Coordinates of C-alpha atoms in Angstrom, one line a residue:
X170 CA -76.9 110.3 142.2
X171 CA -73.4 110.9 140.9
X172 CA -72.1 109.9 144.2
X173 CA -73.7 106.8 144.0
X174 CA -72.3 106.3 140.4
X175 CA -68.9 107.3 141.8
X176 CA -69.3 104.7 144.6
X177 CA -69.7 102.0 141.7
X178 CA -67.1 102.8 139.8
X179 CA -65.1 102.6 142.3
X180 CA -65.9 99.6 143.7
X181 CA -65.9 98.0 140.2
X182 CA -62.5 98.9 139.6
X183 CA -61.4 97.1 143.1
X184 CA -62.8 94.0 142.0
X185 CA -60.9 94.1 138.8
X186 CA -57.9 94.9 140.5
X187 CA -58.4 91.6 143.1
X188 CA -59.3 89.9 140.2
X189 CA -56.3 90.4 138.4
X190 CA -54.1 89.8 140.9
X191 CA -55.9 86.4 142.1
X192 CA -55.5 85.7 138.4
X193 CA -51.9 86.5 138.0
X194 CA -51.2 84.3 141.1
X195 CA -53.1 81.4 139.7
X196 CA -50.8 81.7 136.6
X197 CA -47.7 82.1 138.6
X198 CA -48.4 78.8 140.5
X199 CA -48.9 77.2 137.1
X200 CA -46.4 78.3 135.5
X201 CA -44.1 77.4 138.5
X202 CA -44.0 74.0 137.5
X203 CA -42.2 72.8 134.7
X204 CA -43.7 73.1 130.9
X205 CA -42.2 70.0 130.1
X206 CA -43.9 68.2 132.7
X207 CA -47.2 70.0 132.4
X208 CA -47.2 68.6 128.6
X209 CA -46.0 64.9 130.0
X210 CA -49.0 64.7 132.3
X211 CA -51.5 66.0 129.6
X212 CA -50.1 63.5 126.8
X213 CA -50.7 60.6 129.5
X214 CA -53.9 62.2 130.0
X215 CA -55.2 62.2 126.5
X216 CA -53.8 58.4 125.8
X217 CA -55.6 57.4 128.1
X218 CA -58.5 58.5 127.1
X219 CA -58.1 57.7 124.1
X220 CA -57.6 54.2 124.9
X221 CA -60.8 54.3 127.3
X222 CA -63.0 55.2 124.5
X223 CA -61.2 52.7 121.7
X224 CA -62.2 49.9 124.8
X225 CA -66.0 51.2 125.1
X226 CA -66.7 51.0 121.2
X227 CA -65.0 47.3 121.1
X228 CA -67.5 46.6 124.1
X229 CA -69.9 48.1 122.0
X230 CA -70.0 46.0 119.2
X231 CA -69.6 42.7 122.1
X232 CA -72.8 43.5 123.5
X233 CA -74.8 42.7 119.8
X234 CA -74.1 38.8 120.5
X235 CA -75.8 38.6 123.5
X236 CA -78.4 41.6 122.5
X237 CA -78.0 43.2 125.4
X238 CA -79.6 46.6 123.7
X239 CA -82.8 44.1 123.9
X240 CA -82.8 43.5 127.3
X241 CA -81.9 46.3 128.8
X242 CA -82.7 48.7 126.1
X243 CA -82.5 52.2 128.5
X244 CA -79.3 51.4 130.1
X245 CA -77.9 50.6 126.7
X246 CA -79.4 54.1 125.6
X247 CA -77.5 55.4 127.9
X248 CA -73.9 53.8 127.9
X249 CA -74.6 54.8 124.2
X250 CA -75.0 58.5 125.0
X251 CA -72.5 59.2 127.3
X252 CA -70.1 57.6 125.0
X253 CA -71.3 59.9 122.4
X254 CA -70.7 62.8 125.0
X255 CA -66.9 61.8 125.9
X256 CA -65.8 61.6 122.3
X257 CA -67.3 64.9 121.3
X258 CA -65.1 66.5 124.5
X259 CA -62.2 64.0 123.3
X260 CA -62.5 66.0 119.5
X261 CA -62.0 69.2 121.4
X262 CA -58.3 68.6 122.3
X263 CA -57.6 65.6 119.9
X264 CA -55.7 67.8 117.5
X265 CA -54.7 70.8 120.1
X266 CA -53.5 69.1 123.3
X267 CA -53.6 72.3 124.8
X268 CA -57.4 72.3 124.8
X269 CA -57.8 69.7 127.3
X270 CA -57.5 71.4 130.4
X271 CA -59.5 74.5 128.7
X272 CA -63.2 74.7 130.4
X273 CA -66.0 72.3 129.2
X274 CA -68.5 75.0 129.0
X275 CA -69.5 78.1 129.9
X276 CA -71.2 77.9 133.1
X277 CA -68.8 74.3 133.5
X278 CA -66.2 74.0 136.0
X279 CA -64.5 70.8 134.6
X280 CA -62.3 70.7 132.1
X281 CA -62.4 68.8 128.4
X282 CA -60.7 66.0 129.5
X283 CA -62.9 65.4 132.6
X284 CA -65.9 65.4 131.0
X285 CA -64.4 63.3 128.5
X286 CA -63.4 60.7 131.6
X287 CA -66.9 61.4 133.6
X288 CA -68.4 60.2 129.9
X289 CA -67.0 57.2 129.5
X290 CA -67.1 56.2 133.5
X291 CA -70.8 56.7 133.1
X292 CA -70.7 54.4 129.8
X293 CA -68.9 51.8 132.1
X294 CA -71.7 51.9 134.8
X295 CA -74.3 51.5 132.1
X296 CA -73.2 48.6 130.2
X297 CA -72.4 47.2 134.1
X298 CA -76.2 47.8 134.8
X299 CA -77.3 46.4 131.1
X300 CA -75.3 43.3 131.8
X301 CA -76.9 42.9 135.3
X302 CA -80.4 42.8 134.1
X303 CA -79.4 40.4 131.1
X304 CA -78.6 38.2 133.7
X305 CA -81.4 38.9 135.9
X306 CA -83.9 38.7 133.0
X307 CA -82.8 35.0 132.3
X308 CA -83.1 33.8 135.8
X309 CA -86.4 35.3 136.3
X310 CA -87.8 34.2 133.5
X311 CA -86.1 31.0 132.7
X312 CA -88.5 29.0 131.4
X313 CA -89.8 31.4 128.7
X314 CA -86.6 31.8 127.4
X315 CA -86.4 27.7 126.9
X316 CA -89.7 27.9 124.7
X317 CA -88.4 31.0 123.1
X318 CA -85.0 29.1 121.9
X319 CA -86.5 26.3 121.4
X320 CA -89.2 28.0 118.8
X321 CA -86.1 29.8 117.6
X322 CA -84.5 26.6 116.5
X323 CA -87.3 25.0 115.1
X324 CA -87.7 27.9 112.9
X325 CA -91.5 28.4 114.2
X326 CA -91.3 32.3 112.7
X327 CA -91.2 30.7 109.1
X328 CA -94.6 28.4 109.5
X329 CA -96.3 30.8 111.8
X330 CA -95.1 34.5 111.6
X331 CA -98.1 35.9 113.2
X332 CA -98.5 33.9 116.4
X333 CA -94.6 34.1 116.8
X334 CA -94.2 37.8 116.3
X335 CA -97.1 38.3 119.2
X336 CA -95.1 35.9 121.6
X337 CA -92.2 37.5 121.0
X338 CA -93.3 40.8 121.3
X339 CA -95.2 39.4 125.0
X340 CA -91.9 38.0 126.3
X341 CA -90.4 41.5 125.2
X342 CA -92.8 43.3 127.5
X343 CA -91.7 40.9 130.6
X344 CA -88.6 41.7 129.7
X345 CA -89.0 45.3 130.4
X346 CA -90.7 44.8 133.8
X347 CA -87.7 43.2 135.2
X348 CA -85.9 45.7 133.9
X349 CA -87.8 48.6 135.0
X350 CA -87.8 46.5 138.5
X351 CA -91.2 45.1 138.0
X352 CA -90.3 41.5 139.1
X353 CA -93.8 40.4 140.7
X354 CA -95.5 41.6 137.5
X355 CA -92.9 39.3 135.1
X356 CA -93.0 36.3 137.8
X357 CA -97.1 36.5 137.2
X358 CA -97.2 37.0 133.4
X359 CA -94.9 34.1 132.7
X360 CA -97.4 31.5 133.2
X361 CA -99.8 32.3 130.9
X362 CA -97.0 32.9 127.9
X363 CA -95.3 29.6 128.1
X364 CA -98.8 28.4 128.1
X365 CA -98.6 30.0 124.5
X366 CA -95.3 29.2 123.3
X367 CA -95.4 25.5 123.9
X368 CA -98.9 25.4 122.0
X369 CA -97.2 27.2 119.1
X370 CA -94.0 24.7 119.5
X371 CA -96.5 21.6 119.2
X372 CA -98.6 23.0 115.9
X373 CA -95.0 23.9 114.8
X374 CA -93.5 20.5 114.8
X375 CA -96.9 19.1 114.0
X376 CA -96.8 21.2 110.9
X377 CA -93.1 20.0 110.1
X378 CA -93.2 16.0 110.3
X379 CA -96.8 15.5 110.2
X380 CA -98.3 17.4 107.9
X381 CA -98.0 15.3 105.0
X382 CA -98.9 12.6 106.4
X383 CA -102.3 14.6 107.2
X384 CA -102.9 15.5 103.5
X385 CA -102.4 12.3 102.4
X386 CA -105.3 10.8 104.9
X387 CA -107.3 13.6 103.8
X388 CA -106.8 12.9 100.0
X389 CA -107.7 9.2 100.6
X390 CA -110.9 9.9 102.7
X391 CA -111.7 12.3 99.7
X392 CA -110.8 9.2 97.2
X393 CA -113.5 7.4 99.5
X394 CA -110.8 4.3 99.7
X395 CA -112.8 3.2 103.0
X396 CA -115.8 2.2 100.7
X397 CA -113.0 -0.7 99.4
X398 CA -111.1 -0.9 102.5
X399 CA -112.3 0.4 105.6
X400 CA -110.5 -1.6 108.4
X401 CA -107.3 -0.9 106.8
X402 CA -107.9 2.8 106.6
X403 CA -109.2 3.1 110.0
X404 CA -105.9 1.3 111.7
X405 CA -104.1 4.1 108.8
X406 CA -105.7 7.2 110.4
X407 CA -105.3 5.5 113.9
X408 CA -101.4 5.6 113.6
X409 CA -101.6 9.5 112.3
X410 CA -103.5 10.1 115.6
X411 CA -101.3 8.2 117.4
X412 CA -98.3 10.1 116.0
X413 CA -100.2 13.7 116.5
X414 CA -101.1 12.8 120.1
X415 CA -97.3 11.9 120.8
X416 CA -96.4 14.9 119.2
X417 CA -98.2 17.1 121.4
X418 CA -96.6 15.3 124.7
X419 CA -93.3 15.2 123.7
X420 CA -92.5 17.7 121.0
X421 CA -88.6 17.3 121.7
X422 CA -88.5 13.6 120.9
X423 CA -87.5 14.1 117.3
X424 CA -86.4 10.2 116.9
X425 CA -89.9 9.0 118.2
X426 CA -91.6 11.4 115.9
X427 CA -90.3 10.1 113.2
X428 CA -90.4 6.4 113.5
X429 CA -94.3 7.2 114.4
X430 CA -94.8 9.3 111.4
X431 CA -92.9 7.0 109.3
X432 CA -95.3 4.2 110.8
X433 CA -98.7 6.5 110.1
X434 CA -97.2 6.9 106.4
X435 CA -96.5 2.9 105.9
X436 CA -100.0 2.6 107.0
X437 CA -101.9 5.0 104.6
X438 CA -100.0 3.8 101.9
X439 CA -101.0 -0.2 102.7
X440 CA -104.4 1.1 103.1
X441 CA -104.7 2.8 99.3
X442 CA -102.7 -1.0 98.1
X443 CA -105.6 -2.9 99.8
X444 CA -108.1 -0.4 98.6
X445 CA -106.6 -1.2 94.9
X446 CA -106.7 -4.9 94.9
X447 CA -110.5 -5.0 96.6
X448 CA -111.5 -2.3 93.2
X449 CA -109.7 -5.1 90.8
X450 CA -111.3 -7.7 92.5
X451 CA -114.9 -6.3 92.3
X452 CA -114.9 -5.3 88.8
X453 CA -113.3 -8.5 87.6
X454 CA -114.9 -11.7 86.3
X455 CA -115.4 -14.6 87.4
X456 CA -113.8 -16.7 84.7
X457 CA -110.7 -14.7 85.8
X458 CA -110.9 -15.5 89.6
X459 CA -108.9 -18.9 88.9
X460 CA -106.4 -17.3 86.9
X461 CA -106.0 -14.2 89.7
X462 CA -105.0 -16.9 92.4
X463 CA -102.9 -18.6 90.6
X464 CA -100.8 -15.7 90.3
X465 CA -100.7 -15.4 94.0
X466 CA -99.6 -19.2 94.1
X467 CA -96.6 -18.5 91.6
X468 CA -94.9 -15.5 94.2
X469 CA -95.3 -17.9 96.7
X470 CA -93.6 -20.9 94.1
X471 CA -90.9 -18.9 93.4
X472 CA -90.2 -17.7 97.0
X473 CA -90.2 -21.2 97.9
X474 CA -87.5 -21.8 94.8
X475 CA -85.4 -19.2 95.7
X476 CA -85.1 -20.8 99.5
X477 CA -84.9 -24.1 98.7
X478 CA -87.8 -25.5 100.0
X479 CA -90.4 -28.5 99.3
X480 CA -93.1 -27.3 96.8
X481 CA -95.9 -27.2 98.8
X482 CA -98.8 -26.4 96.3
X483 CA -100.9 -29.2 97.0
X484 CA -101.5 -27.2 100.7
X485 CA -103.9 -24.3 101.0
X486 CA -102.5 -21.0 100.3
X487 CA -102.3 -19.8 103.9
X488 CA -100.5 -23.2 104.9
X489 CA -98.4 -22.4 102.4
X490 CA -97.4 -19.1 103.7
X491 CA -97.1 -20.7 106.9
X492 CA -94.7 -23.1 105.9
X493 CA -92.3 -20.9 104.4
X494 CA -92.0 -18.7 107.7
X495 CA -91.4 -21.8 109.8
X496 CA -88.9 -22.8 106.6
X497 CA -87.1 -19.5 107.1
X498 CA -87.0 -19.5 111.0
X499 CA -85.6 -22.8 111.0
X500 CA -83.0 -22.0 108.4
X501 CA -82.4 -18.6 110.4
X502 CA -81.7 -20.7 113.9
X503 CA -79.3 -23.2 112.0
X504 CA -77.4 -20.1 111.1
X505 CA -77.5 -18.4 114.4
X506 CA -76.9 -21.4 116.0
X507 CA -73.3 -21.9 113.0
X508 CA -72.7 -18.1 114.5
X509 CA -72.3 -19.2 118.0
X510 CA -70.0 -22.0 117.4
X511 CA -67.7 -19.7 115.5
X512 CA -67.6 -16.9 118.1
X513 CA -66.7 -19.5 120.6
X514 CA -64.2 -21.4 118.5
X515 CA -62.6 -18.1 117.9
X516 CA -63.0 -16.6 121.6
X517 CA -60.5 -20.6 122.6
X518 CA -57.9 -19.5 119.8
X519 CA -57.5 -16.4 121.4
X520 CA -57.9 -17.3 124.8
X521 CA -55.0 -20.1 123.7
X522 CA -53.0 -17.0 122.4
X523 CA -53.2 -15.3 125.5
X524 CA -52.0 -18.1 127.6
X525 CA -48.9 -19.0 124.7
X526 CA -48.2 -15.8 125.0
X527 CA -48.3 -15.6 129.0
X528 CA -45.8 -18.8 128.6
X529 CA -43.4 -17.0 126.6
X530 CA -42.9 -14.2 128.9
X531 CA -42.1 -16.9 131.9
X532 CA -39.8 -18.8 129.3
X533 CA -38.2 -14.9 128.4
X534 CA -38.1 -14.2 132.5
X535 CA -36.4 -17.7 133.2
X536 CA -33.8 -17.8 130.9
X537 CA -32.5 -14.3 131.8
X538 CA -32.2 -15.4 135.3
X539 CA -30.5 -18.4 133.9
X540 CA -27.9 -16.4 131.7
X541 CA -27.5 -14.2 135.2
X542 CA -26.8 -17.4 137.8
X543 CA -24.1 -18.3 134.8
X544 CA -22.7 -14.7 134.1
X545 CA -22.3 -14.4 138.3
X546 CA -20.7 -18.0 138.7
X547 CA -18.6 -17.1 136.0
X548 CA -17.6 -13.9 137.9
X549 CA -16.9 -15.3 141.4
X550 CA -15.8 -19.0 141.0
X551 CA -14.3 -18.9 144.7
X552 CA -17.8 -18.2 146.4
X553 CA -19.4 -21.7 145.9
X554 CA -17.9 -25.3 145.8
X555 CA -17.8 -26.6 142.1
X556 CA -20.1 -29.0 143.1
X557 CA -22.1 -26.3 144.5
X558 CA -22.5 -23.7 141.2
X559 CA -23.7 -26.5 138.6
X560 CA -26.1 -27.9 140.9
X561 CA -27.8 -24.4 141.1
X562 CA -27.6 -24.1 137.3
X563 CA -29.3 -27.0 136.8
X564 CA -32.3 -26.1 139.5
X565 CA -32.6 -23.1 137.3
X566 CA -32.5 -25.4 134.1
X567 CA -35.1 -27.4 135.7
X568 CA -37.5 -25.0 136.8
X569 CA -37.3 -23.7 132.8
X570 CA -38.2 -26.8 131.3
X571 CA -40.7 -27.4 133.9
X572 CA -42.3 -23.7 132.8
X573 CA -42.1 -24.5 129.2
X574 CA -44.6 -26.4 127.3
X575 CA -43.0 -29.8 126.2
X576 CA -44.6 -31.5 122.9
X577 CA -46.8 -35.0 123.4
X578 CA -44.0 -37.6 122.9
X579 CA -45.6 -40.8 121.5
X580 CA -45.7 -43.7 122.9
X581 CA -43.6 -46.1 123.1
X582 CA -44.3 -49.9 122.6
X583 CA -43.5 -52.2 125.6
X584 CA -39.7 -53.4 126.1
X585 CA -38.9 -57.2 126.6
X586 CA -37.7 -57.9 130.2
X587 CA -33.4 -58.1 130.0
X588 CA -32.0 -61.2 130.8
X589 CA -30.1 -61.9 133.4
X590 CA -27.2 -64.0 133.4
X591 CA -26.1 -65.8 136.4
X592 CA -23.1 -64.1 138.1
X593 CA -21.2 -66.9 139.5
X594 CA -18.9 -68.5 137.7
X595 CA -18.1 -72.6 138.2
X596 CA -14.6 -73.2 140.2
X597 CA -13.8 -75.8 137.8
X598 CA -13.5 -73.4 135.2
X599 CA -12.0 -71.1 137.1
X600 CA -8.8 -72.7 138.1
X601 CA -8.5 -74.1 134.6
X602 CA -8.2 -70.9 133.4
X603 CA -5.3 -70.3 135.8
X604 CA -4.1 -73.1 135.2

């Protein structure tokens, strides 16, 4: 038994012996290099990574815009993580440079600063793989995404918070399968939510331009104004129909909606008038029915005043409606026609200022070629005949006046025929005169 012990000992104190020597070789190779340039390459070391992990936390904060935690919320878990990891090896040797080759751990072969560079490379592969399934998410599922901005925008969360919690909370789910690589199961369970979401975007928009319009039909049916006007009230909640049914096959056409609900509002509210002058009329008198059309007959007087045109009371009251339109219309075509003539009188002027214009330029052309044929006759007398140069000139002359506009000269009244004397002269005379 003490051999045995022996025998350990022994052997124990060999290893200790290799070990130190395998250890002071190590530290001889280390320490054969420069300390200078041992501290150099650690310094570049450290800025680097110190400059990695400034870059990942800027990336970070980049990746809330486009929510990227949301679509791909494991691989954003993760980038988060190892991030986490590589700054706590970063603290080991931020302060004491000389800690960043020291061992990472205990049972770890790799220093600070590689485990602080394998953190953040795995950071970089995570937000790459986040990224990735954003993009994958929004191809996939393209047209949920549509109904889901679209809801966004027309703030659908603040009329319905229920419904629009549960749709988002579905979409979230198909989300997930494409990021956990379930594509076929996201592909089939798209359907059936935009199904959802476009019913929610029609009661939303619905709810937003139409819903007052909805009270106010209810309020009148509840006023029973169809026991006074009926027709009136039915062509009313026709046109709130109409605009409900348009609604709900184009919810996007904001314009259309509105000039339909405006139209289903005009109507109710000619419907409740009607329903008001059919009450008057029912509870009023007859010695008052004279004096109650009269007053319709004095609008129409003093419309036909204001335009101008022939009293025409001793006509029915609809023919004198009638004339009036027919007054107006003709009036209206007088004017339209006045219109015309002015737009065309005005298009000549300025198609007579063009051509003046056009003219000018010519004139401006001419006269420089003119002031050129003179400056170069001028300059070289002995290449043309005198008789030559001035006829040129006076081409050029010509050809200006024949380009420039000349004024109407008036006419001129007829000239007496000249009388012509004879030209021979009597002999007689003659030799007198030399005589």
């Amino acid at each position: 038994m003490k051999r045995e012990l022996k025998v350990a000992v022994i052997a124990a104190a060999v290893t200790l012996t290799l070990s130190g020597c395998a250890s002071n070789s190590n530290s001889d190779s280390v320490e054969s290099l420069p300390l200078e340039t041992n501290q150099s390459q650690t310094a570049i070391q450290i800025d680097k990574v110190k400059q990695s992990i400034d870059a990942a936390e800027k990336v970070l904060v980049s990746t809330k815009e486009i929510e990227l935690d949301w679509f791909a919320t494991k691989a954003v878990t993760d980038a988060k993580q190892a991030l986490a990891e590589a700054k706590e090896y970063y603290k080991e040797f931020e302060l004491d440079p000389s800690e960043a080759n020291s061992s990472s751990g205990f049972f770890s072969s790799k220093t600070n600063i590689q485990a602080a560079e394998e953190g953040i490379a795995k950071f970089n592969a995570h937000i790459n793989k986040a990224k990735s399934i954003r993009t994958e998410v929004l191809t996939i599922l393209e047209e949920a995404f549509s109904y889901h901005n679209q809801l966004k925008e027309i703030d659908a969360a603040k009329h319905y918070p229920t419904t629009a919690s549960q749709l988002e909370s579905e979409l979230k789910r198909l989300v997930d399968d494409v990021a956990n690589e379930n594509i076929d199961d996201a592909i089939n369970g798209q359907p059936k939510l935009v199904t959802k979401q476009r019913a929610l975007e029609v009661k939303t928009v619905t709810k937003i331009y139409l819903s007052d319009a909805q009270q106010e039909l209810k309020r009148l049916k509840l006023a029973k104004i169809d026991m006074h006007a009926p027709k009136t009230l039915s062509q009313a909640a026709a046109a709130v129909t109409a605009a409900k049914a348009f609604i709900a096959a184009e919810p996007r056409a904001t314009t259309q909606i509105i000039d339909k609900v405006d139209e289903a509002v005009f109507s109710l509210k000619h419907a409740e008038q009607i329903a008001t002058v059919v009450k008057k009329l029912k509870a009023m008198p007859e010695s008052d029915y004279e004096r109650h059309v009269l007053s319709y007959e004095k609008i129409l007087l003093n419309i036909t005043l204001a335009l101008g045109a022939d009293d025409m009371r001793d006509q029915a009251l609809t023919k004198q409606g009638e004339g009036l339109v027919q007054y107006i219309k003709d009036n209206l075509k007088n004017e339209q026609e006045t219109m015309l003539a002015q737009q065309k009188l005005r298009q000549d002027l300025k198609d007579q200022r063009a051509r003046a214009a056009l003219l000018e330029e010519k004139v401006g052309k001419l006269s420089a070629q003119l002031i050129i044929a003179k400056q170069a006759a001028e300059t070289v007398p002995t290449l043309e005949t005198p008789a030559v140069a001035p006829a040129k000139q006076a081409a050029v002359e010509t050809e200006v006046k024949a380009e420039t506009p000349q004024p109407a000269q008036p006419a001129q009244p007829a000239q007496p025929e000249a009388i012509t004397e004879p030209t021979t002269v009597d002999t007689e005379d003659a030799s007198s005169q030399e005589g």
